[in-house]
Short mmCIF file of C-alpha atoms in Angstrom, two decimals:
data_model
loop_
_atom_site.label_atom_id
_atom_site.label_comp_id
_atom_site.label_asym_id
_atom_site.label_seq_id
_atom_site.Cartn_x
_atom_site.Cartn_y
_atom_site.Cartn_z
CA MET A 15 -43.62 -18.98 -29.74
CA LYS A 16 -44.35 -16.37 -32.39
CA THR A 17 -42.55 -13.05 -31.93
CA ILE A 18 -43.38 -9.43 -32.55
CA ASP A 19 -41.12 -9.48 -35.70
CA GLU A 20 -43.44 -12.03 -37.23
CA LEU A 21 -46.41 -9.87 -36.32
CA LEU A 22 -44.79 -6.80 -37.88
CA SER A 23 -44.03 -8.69 -41.06
CA GLU A 24 -47.72 -9.63 -41.31
CA GLY A 25 -48.69 -5.93 -40.99
CA VAL A 26 -50.34 -4.18 -38.11
CA THR A 27 -51.57 -0.89 -39.64
CA GLY A 28 -54.97 -0.07 -38.13
CA LYS A 29 -55.01 -3.10 -35.85
CA ARG A 30 -55.75 -2.69 -32.17
CA VAL A 31 -52.80 -4.40 -30.51
CA PHE A 32 -53.08 -5.25 -26.72
CA VAL A 33 -49.62 -5.13 -25.12
CA ARG A 34 -49.57 -6.79 -21.66
CA ALA A 35 -46.66 -4.90 -20.19
CA ASP A 36 -45.22 -4.81 -16.71
CA LEU A 37 -45.44 -1.25 -15.48
CA ASN A 38 -45.32 -2.30 -11.81
CA VAL A 39 -42.92 0.40 -10.78
CA PRO A 40 -42.20 1.62 -7.30
CA LEU A 41 -43.93 4.84 -6.34
CA ASP A 42 -43.27 7.53 -3.72
CA GLY A 43 -46.77 9.01 -3.77
CA THR A 44 -47.12 9.74 -7.51
CA THR A 45 -43.37 9.93 -8.14
CA ILE A 46 -41.73 6.94 -9.92
CA THR A 47 -38.52 6.03 -8.09
CA ASP A 48 -37.37 3.45 -10.59
CA ASP A 49 -38.65 3.50 -14.26
CA GLY A 50 -36.72 0.46 -15.33
CA ARG A 51 -39.75 -1.66 -16.20
CA ILE A 52 -41.33 1.12 -18.26
CA ARG A 53 -38.13 1.62 -20.27
CA ALA A 54 -37.97 -2.16 -20.90
CA VAL A 55 -41.35 -2.16 -22.81
CA VAL A 56 -40.55 0.92 -24.92
CA PRO A 57 -38.95 -0.94 -27.87
CA THR A 58 -42.09 -3.15 -28.29
CA VAL A 59 -44.54 -0.24 -28.02
CA LYS A 60 -42.45 2.05 -30.29
CA ALA A 61 -42.12 -0.60 -32.97
CA LEU A 62 -45.89 -1.30 -33.06
CA ALA A 63 -46.76 2.36 -33.09
CA GLU A 64 -44.32 3.17 -35.80
CA ALA A 65 -45.78 0.40 -37.82
CA GLY A 66 -49.21 1.94 -37.60
CA ALA A 67 -50.82 -0.16 -34.83
CA ARG A 68 -53.26 1.30 -32.38
CA VAL A 69 -51.46 0.27 -29.22
CA ILE A 70 -53.27 -0.56 -25.93
CA VAL A 71 -50.81 -0.95 -23.07
CA ALA A 72 -52.15 -2.73 -19.94
CA SER A 73 -50.46 -3.72 -16.65
CA HIS A 74 -50.90 -4.24 -12.96
CA LEU A 75 -49.31 -2.16 -10.21
CA GLY A 76 -49.12 -3.23 -6.62
CA ARG A 77 -51.75 -5.30 -4.89
CA PRO A 78 -55.08 -3.43 -4.87
CA LYS A 79 -57.98 -5.50 -3.59
CA GLY A 80 -59.80 -5.97 -6.81
CA ALA A 81 -61.28 -2.51 -6.86
CA PRO A 82 -60.09 1.03 -7.77
CA ASP A 83 -57.61 2.57 -5.45
CA PRO A 84 -55.94 5.94 -6.34
CA ALA A 85 -52.73 4.83 -4.57
CA PHE A 86 -52.23 2.24 -7.27
CA SER A 87 -53.20 4.14 -10.35
CA LEU A 88 -51.16 3.66 -13.52
CA ALA A 89 -51.50 7.35 -14.41
CA PRO A 90 -47.90 8.18 -13.42
CA ALA A 91 -46.64 5.20 -15.48
CA ALA A 92 -48.65 6.29 -18.48
CA ALA A 93 -47.19 9.77 -18.23
CA ARG A 94 -43.65 8.35 -18.05
CA LEU A 95 -44.25 6.07 -21.00
CA GLY A 96 -45.34 9.06 -23.04
CA GLU A 97 -42.07 10.91 -22.08
CA LEU A 98 -39.97 7.99 -23.10
CA LEU A 99 -41.84 7.51 -26.38
CA GLY A 100 -41.71 11.24 -27.03
CA THR A 101 -45.50 11.35 -27.78
CA GLU A 102 -48.78 11.80 -26.05
CA VAL A 103 -50.20 8.69 -24.40
CA ALA A 104 -53.94 8.57 -23.79
CA PHE A 105 -55.10 7.21 -20.47
CA ALA A 106 -58.25 5.31 -19.68
CA GLU A 107 -59.59 5.62 -16.17
CA ASP A 108 -60.88 2.14 -16.06
CA THR A 109 -60.03 -1.30 -17.41
CA VAL A 110 -63.02 -2.52 -19.50
CA GLY A 111 -65.64 0.24 -18.86
CA THR A 112 -66.72 3.23 -20.82
CA SER A 113 -63.47 5.12 -20.40
CA ALA A 114 -61.43 2.26 -21.80
CA GLU A 115 -63.86 1.68 -24.66
CA SER A 116 -63.88 5.37 -25.67
CA THR A 117 -60.18 5.80 -25.28
CA VAL A 118 -59.41 2.84 -27.49
CA ALA A 119 -62.08 3.84 -30.05
CA GLY A 120 -60.49 7.24 -30.22
CA LEU A 121 -57.03 5.99 -31.18
CA ALA A 122 -55.70 6.68 -34.65
CA ASP A 123 -53.04 4.53 -36.41
CA GLY A 124 -49.73 4.88 -34.58
CA GLN A 125 -51.25 6.17 -31.34
CA VAL A 126 -50.84 4.67 -27.89
CA ALA A 127 -53.07 4.44 -24.84
CA VAL A 128 -52.70 2.97 -21.32
CA ILE A 129 -55.66 1.45 -19.51
CA GLU A 130 -56.02 1.61 -15.72
CA ASN A 131 -54.59 -0.98 -13.43
CA LEU A 132 -55.82 -4.41 -14.31
CA ARG A 133 -56.02 -5.45 -10.69
CA PHE A 134 -58.73 -2.88 -10.14
CA ASN A 135 -60.90 -5.65 -11.51
CA ALA A 136 -61.29 -8.76 -9.30
CA GLY A 137 -61.36 -10.94 -12.43
CA GLU A 138 -57.71 -10.32 -13.17
CA THR A 139 -56.27 -12.34 -10.26
CA SER A 140 -59.29 -14.57 -9.46
CA LYS A 141 -58.72 -18.26 -8.82
CA ASP A 142 -62.14 -18.97 -10.28
CA ASP A 143 -61.61 -19.91 -13.93
CA ALA A 144 -65.02 -18.57 -15.00
CA GLU A 145 -64.39 -15.15 -13.30
CA ARG A 146 -61.09 -14.78 -14.97
CA ALA A 147 -62.52 -15.91 -18.34
CA ALA A 148 -65.25 -13.33 -18.09
CA PHE A 149 -62.75 -10.56 -17.52
CA ALA A 150 -60.56 -11.82 -20.32
CA ASP A 151 -63.52 -11.85 -22.70
CA ARG A 152 -64.08 -8.17 -22.02
CA LEU A 153 -60.44 -7.28 -22.50
CA ALA A 154 -60.42 -9.25 -25.76
CA GLY A 155 -63.25 -6.93 -27.00
CA LEU A 156 -60.74 -4.09 -26.89
CA ALA A 157 -58.25 -5.59 -29.33
CA ASP A 158 -57.49 -7.57 -32.45
CA VAL A 159 -54.00 -8.90 -31.48
CA TYR A 160 -52.23 -9.73 -28.23
CA VAL A 161 -48.54 -9.12 -27.48
CA GLY A 162 -47.16 -10.44 -24.23
CA ASP A 163 -44.28 -8.36 -22.98
CA GLY A 164 -44.76 -8.24 -19.16
CA PHE A 165 -42.12 -10.78 -18.12
CA GLY A 166 -42.43 -9.85 -14.52
CA ALA A 167 -45.96 -11.31 -14.50
CA VAL A 168 -45.69 -14.47 -16.66
CA HIS A 169 -45.51 -16.72 -13.57
CA ARG A 170 -49.00 -15.61 -12.65
CA LYS A 171 -52.14 -17.35 -13.93
CA HIS A 172 -53.93 -14.11 -14.34
CA ALA A 173 -56.60 -13.13 -16.83
CA SER A 174 -54.50 -10.76 -18.89
CA VAL A 175 -51.45 -13.09 -18.71
CA TYR A 176 -52.93 -16.53 -19.27
CA ASP A 177 -56.54 -16.33 -20.39
CA LEU A 178 -56.43 -13.39 -22.75
CA PRO A 179 -53.77 -14.67 -25.27
CA LYS A 180 -56.00 -17.79 -25.76
CA ARG A 181 -58.64 -15.43 -27.16
CA LEU A 182 -56.57 -13.50 -29.68
CA PRO A 183 -53.73 -14.06 -32.12
CA HIS A 184 -50.71 -13.83 -29.84
CA TYR A 185 -47.03 -13.00 -30.00
CA ALA A 186 -44.06 -12.38 -27.64
CA GLY A 187 -42.78 -8.89 -27.43
CA TYR A 188 -39.07 -7.96 -27.58
CA LEU A 189 -38.70 -8.03 -23.81
CA ILE A 190 -40.07 -11.55 -23.25
CA ALA A 191 -38.12 -12.91 -26.22
CA THR A 192 -34.92 -11.44 -24.69
CA GLU A 193 -35.74 -12.72 -21.19
CA VAL A 194 -36.41 -16.21 -22.36
CA GLY A 195 -33.23 -16.19 -24.47
CA VAL A 196 -31.21 -15.13 -21.46
CA LEU A 197 -32.78 -17.84 -19.18
CA ARG A 198 -32.02 -20.56 -21.73
CA LYS A 199 -28.33 -19.56 -21.41
CA LEU A 200 -28.64 -20.26 -17.66
CA THR A 201 -30.38 -23.67 -18.18
CA ASP A 202 -29.70 -25.15 -21.57
CA ASP A 203 -26.54 -23.73 -22.96
CA VAL A 204 -24.38 -22.87 -19.89
CA GLN A 205 -20.84 -21.73 -20.28
CA ARG A 206 -18.62 -22.68 -17.28
CA PRO A 207 -17.63 -21.91 -14.61
CA TYR A 208 -21.26 -21.17 -13.78
CA VAL A 209 -21.57 -19.13 -10.49
CA VAL A 210 -24.79 -18.18 -8.82
CA ALA A 211 -25.06 -15.58 -6.06
CA LEU A 212 -28.21 -15.63 -3.96
CA GLY A 213 -29.22 -13.25 -1.31
CA GLY A 214 -32.46 -11.72 0.00
CA ALA A 215 -34.33 -12.14 3.24
CA LYS A 216 -35.88 -15.63 3.32
CA VAL A 217 -34.18 -18.95 2.49
CA SER A 218 -37.67 -20.42 1.95
CA ASP A 219 -38.10 -18.28 -1.13
CA LYS A 220 -34.99 -19.78 -2.70
CA LEU A 221 -35.18 -23.44 -1.65
CA ALA A 222 -36.67 -24.65 -4.90
CA VAL A 223 -34.05 -22.82 -7.10
CA ILE A 224 -31.21 -24.00 -4.86
CA ASP A 225 -32.52 -27.56 -5.35
CA GLN A 226 -32.21 -27.11 -9.09
CA LEU A 227 -28.87 -25.33 -9.01
CA LEU A 228 -27.21 -28.03 -6.92
CA GLY A 229 -27.26 -30.06 -10.17
CA LYS A 230 -26.20 -27.24 -12.51
CA ALA A 231 -24.08 -24.60 -10.91
CA ASP A 232 -20.29 -24.92 -10.13
CA ARG A 233 -20.42 -22.50 -7.28
CA LEU A 234 -23.20 -21.08 -5.14
CA LEU A 235 -22.58 -17.96 -2.99
CA ILE A 236 -25.03 -17.27 -0.23
CA GLY A 237 -25.70 -13.84 1.34
CA GLY A 238 -28.43 -11.65 2.69
CA GLY A 239 -30.79 -12.70 5.44
CA MET A 240 -31.01 -16.18 4.15
CA ALA A 241 -27.34 -16.79 5.00
CA TYR A 242 -28.10 -16.92 8.72
CA THR A 243 -30.27 -20.06 8.44
CA PHE A 244 -27.25 -21.63 6.59
CA LEU A 245 -24.86 -20.44 9.33
CA LYS A 246 -27.31 -21.82 12.01
CA ALA A 247 -27.46 -25.12 10.20
CA LYS A 248 -23.72 -25.40 10.58
CA GLY A 249 -24.03 -24.93 14.32
CA HIS A 250 -23.11 -21.25 14.56
CA GLU A 251 -24.67 -18.61 16.88
CA VAL A 252 -26.61 -16.00 14.72
CA GLY A 253 -27.88 -13.75 17.51
CA ILE A 254 -31.13 -11.90 16.56
CA SER A 255 -30.41 -12.31 12.82
CA LEU A 256 -33.16 -13.22 10.45
CA LEU A 257 -33.62 -16.93 10.93
CA GLN A 258 -36.06 -19.60 9.61
CA GLU A 259 -35.51 -22.43 11.95
CA ASP A 260 -38.05 -24.63 10.26
CA GLN A 261 -35.90 -24.56 7.13
CA ILE A 262 -32.73 -25.85 8.91
CA PRO A 263 -33.35 -29.53 8.02
CA ALA A 264 -33.71 -28.65 4.28
CA VAL A 265 -30.67 -26.36 4.41
CA THR A 266 -28.58 -29.08 6.07
CA GLU A 267 -29.57 -31.51 3.35
CA TYR A 268 -28.61 -29.02 0.66
CA VAL A 269 -25.19 -28.43 2.25
CA GLU A 270 -24.57 -32.15 2.27
CA ARG A 271 -25.81 -32.59 -1.33
CA ALA A 272 -23.60 -29.70 -2.55
CA GLU A 273 -20.59 -31.48 -1.15
CA LYS A 274 -21.72 -34.80 -2.70
CA ASN A 275 -22.36 -33.14 -6.14
CA GLY A 276 -19.12 -31.14 -6.17
CA VAL A 277 -20.88 -27.85 -6.00
CA GLU A 278 -18.86 -25.21 -4.11
CA LEU A 279 -21.24 -23.80 -1.54
CA VAL A 280 -19.74 -20.58 -0.11
CA LEU A 281 -21.06 -18.87 3.01
CA PRO A 282 -20.02 -15.59 4.64
CA VAL A 283 -16.85 -15.69 6.75
CA ASP A 284 -17.57 -12.34 8.43
CA VAL A 285 -20.72 -10.09 8.75
CA LEU A 286 -21.64 -6.60 9.80
CA VAL A 287 -23.82 -6.59 12.88
CA SER A 288 -25.90 -4.06 14.85
CA ALA A 289 -28.18 -4.25 17.92
CA GLU A 290 -30.97 -2.59 16.10
CA PHE A 291 -32.29 -2.61 12.54
CA PRO A 292 -31.29 0.70 10.77
CA ASP A 293 -33.72 3.48 10.05
CA LEU A 294 -34.17 3.35 6.29
CA LYS A 295 -36.05 6.70 6.15
CA THR A 296 -33.51 8.91 7.97
CA LYS A 297 -30.50 6.86 7.06
CA ALA A 298 -29.16 7.78 10.50
CA PRO A 299 -25.74 6.19 11.23
CA ALA A 300 -26.11 2.64 12.58
CA ASN A 301 -22.50 2.24 13.76
CA PRO A 302 -22.19 -1.40 12.81
CA SER A 303 -19.35 -3.62 13.91
CA THR A 304 -17.71 -6.52 12.01
CA VAL A 305 -17.55 -9.95 13.51
CA ALA A 306 -16.61 -13.47 12.29
CA ALA A 307 -19.57 -15.31 10.82
CA ASP A 308 -19.24 -17.97 13.52
CA ALA A 309 -19.06 -15.43 16.35
CA ILE A 310 -22.16 -13.29 16.07
CA PRO A 311 -23.05 -11.88 19.55
CA ALA A 312 -26.37 -13.14 20.98
CA ASP A 313 -27.84 -9.62 21.06
CA GLN A 314 -26.74 -8.53 17.57
CA GLU A 315 -28.21 -8.90 14.11
CA GLY A 316 -26.28 -9.61 10.97
CA LEU A 317 -27.24 -6.96 8.29
CA ASP A 318 -24.52 -7.32 5.59
CA ILE A 319 -21.64 -9.42 4.53
CA GLY A 320 -18.29 -8.26 5.88
CA PRO A 321 -15.14 -7.00 4.14
CA GLU A 322 -13.43 -10.47 4.02
CA THR A 323 -16.59 -12.05 2.59
CA ARG A 324 -16.75 -9.34 -0.11
CA LYS A 325 -13.19 -10.21 -1.20
CA LEU A 326 -13.94 -13.90 -1.03
CA TYR A 327 -17.07 -13.58 -3.17
CA ALA A 328 -15.33 -11.31 -5.65
CA SER A 329 -12.64 -13.99 -6.08
CA LYS A 330 -15.25 -16.65 -6.64
CA LEU A 331 -16.79 -14.54 -9.39
CA ALA A 332 -13.50 -13.41 -10.98
CA ASP A 333 -13.25 -16.36 -13.49
CA ALA A 334 -16.93 -16.90 -14.11
CA ALA A 335 -18.11 -17.59 -17.65
CA THR A 336 -21.79 -17.33 -16.54
CA VAL A 337 -23.19 -15.52 -13.49
CA PHE A 338 -26.75 -15.32 -12.13
CA TRP A 339 -27.31 -13.05 -9.20
CA ASN A 340 -30.65 -12.76 -7.34
CA GLY A 341 -31.02 -10.99 -3.96
CA PRO A 342 -28.99 -8.35 -2.14
CA MET A 343 -26.26 -9.28 0.32
CA GLY A 344 -27.59 -7.02 3.02
CA VAL A 345 -29.82 -4.04 3.84
CA PHE A 346 -28.47 -2.10 0.82
CA GLU A 347 -31.08 0.63 1.27
CA HIS A 348 -28.96 1.93 4.19
CA PRO A 349 -25.48 3.21 3.41
CA ASP A 350 -23.88 1.40 6.36
CA PHE A 351 -25.00 -1.91 4.94
CA ALA A 352 -24.75 -1.36 1.22
CA GLU A 353 -21.14 -2.34 0.68
CA GLY A 354 -21.69 -6.11 0.40
CA THR A 355 -24.27 -5.79 -2.28
CA LYS A 356 -22.15 -3.17 -4.07
CA ALA A 357 -19.08 -5.54 -3.93
CA VAL A 358 -21.05 -8.28 -5.58
CA ALA A 359 -22.44 -5.97 -8.24
CA GLN A 360 -18.95 -4.70 -9.00
CA ALA A 361 -17.63 -8.28 -9.22
CA LEU A 362 -20.31 -8.99 -11.84
CA VAL A 363 -19.12 -5.92 -13.77
CA ASP A 364 -15.56 -7.15 -13.58
CA ALA A 365 -16.36 -10.86 -14.43
CA PRO A 366 -15.22 -11.92 -17.94
CA GLY A 367 -18.37 -13.91 -18.81
CA PHE A 368 -22.12 -13.37 -19.27
CA THR A 369 -23.72 -11.74 -16.20
CA VAL A 370 -27.36 -11.72 -15.33
CA VAL A 371 -28.98 -9.64 -12.54
CA GLY A 372 -32.09 -11.52 -11.69
CA GLY A 373 -34.66 -8.73 -11.24
CA GLY A 374 -36.42 -7.58 -8.09
CA ASP A 375 -34.27 -6.12 -5.34
CA SER A 376 -31.14 -6.94 -7.20
CA ALA A 377 -32.12 -4.72 -10.13
CA ALA A 378 -33.20 -2.04 -7.80
CA ALA A 379 -29.90 -2.27 -5.95
CA VAL A 380 -27.88 -1.92 -9.19
CA ARG A 381 -29.79 1.34 -10.02
CA THR A 382 -29.81 2.67 -6.48
CA LEU A 383 -26.09 2.09 -6.09
CA GLY A 384 -25.30 4.08 -9.30
CA PHE A 385 -24.00 1.24 -11.54
CA ASP A 386 -24.22 1.58 -15.35
CA GLU A 387 -26.89 -0.96 -16.42
CA LYS A 388 -24.92 -1.52 -19.67
CA ALA A 389 -22.06 -2.95 -17.57
CA PHE A 390 -24.07 -6.16 -17.05
CA GLY A 391 -24.98 -8.76 -19.64
CA HIS A 392 -28.66 -8.53 -18.74
CA ILE A 393 -30.86 -7.08 -16.02
CA SER A 394 -34.07 -9.06 -15.72
CA THR A 395 -37.33 -7.27 -15.15
CA GLY A 396 -38.87 -10.26 -13.28
CA GLY A 397 -37.21 -11.63 -10.17
CA GLY A 398 -39.96 -14.13 -9.33
CA ALA A 399 -40.47 -15.18 -12.90
CA SER A 400 -36.69 -15.79 -13.36
CA LEU A 401 -36.49 -17.89 -10.23
CA GLU A 402 -39.56 -19.95 -11.19
CA TYR A 403 -38.00 -20.59 -14.71
CA LEU A 404 -34.80 -21.66 -13.14
CA GLU A 405 -36.75 -23.92 -10.82
CA GLY A 406 -38.05 -25.71 -13.91
CA LYS A 407 -41.65 -24.66 -13.45
CA THR A 408 -44.06 -24.10 -16.31
CA LEU A 409 -44.87 -20.34 -16.38
CA PRO A 410 -48.46 -19.72 -17.35
CA GLY A 411 -47.82 -16.60 -19.35
CA LEU A 412 -45.11 -18.22 -21.47
CA ALA A 413 -47.20 -21.42 -21.90
CA ALA A 414 -50.11 -19.27 -23.18
CA LEU A 415 -47.81 -17.65 -25.81
CA GLU A 416 -46.51 -20.95 -27.05
CA ASP A 417 -49.93 -22.39 -27.83
#
């Protein structure tokens, strides 16, 4: 995989460089609530612009239906990118139409433009190879060189991620190079003890990665909504907690395999419960109670790990040489159920080894709960991409860059 440093050494002055970024940031109307993904691509864009390239930044945002939708416009992200770069960033109001063509044509050496949401064109996400290829051909007409730096999208076989780099000289940006280097530390060159903390809502989303980790991790800590399927598999009452009954056979098999492989599988010993899901808009007090994990009342829902579990998980992370964390321990968006996620984040900060926050809600939680991002070894920009890499899957966006 060629990197941006090789491209810079070859010279980029006057070249049109297409940077596939990941500007898929959360929005409240037109207000960006977390600009982490935009900040992550700044080093690549800045290096190219300072070297005299004419930089075209492209990304998706949200899930529009293959047609323009103002709710998913990249205009706020383009404005924020300009603020972070300290320079004006031009914005094209389409992807491959007259606005994109004229905006790119108007770039001088060292200038930057952002084109509109790639998913406003149905060809970006199409499962039809010919439709994707046609869109990739039009995108290729805007540029001379391709730089892949949208790690959060490399697990998608989309036109700008997979097809476009096949049509242009292609290189990995700083972010992707960093992300891949980190993931190799979690797969090929692991320092032990290796502890993985997994949370989030659905156990089905994590089964494949658990399958892989049962042969690699030393300890596996389970929290979040997915924990209740594990507790049910062990015969415990889980009340009205999130439960995937169809996954119980698989979970039972994994529990048995963990014991056979000598992997310490750690489940909550107590949980915070409530009769109703909390109001995440008003943040009204939910008045939760703490119960033993094997004694959840039939009319209550588990919404966070309890204080004894927080201490337990912190102790299991205290000597870790390598930590990977993906998924919150509870409904961290509500203050009554944020302490479990906060405790795991703090345990990563305190751990002596290399700590990785695996993107998605985990990265959002770190920022929402006020942690210093520099206190962690790495905060990934791609939760889904990180998990699929750890599952051992071939990621289309990385494969295209390696050709």
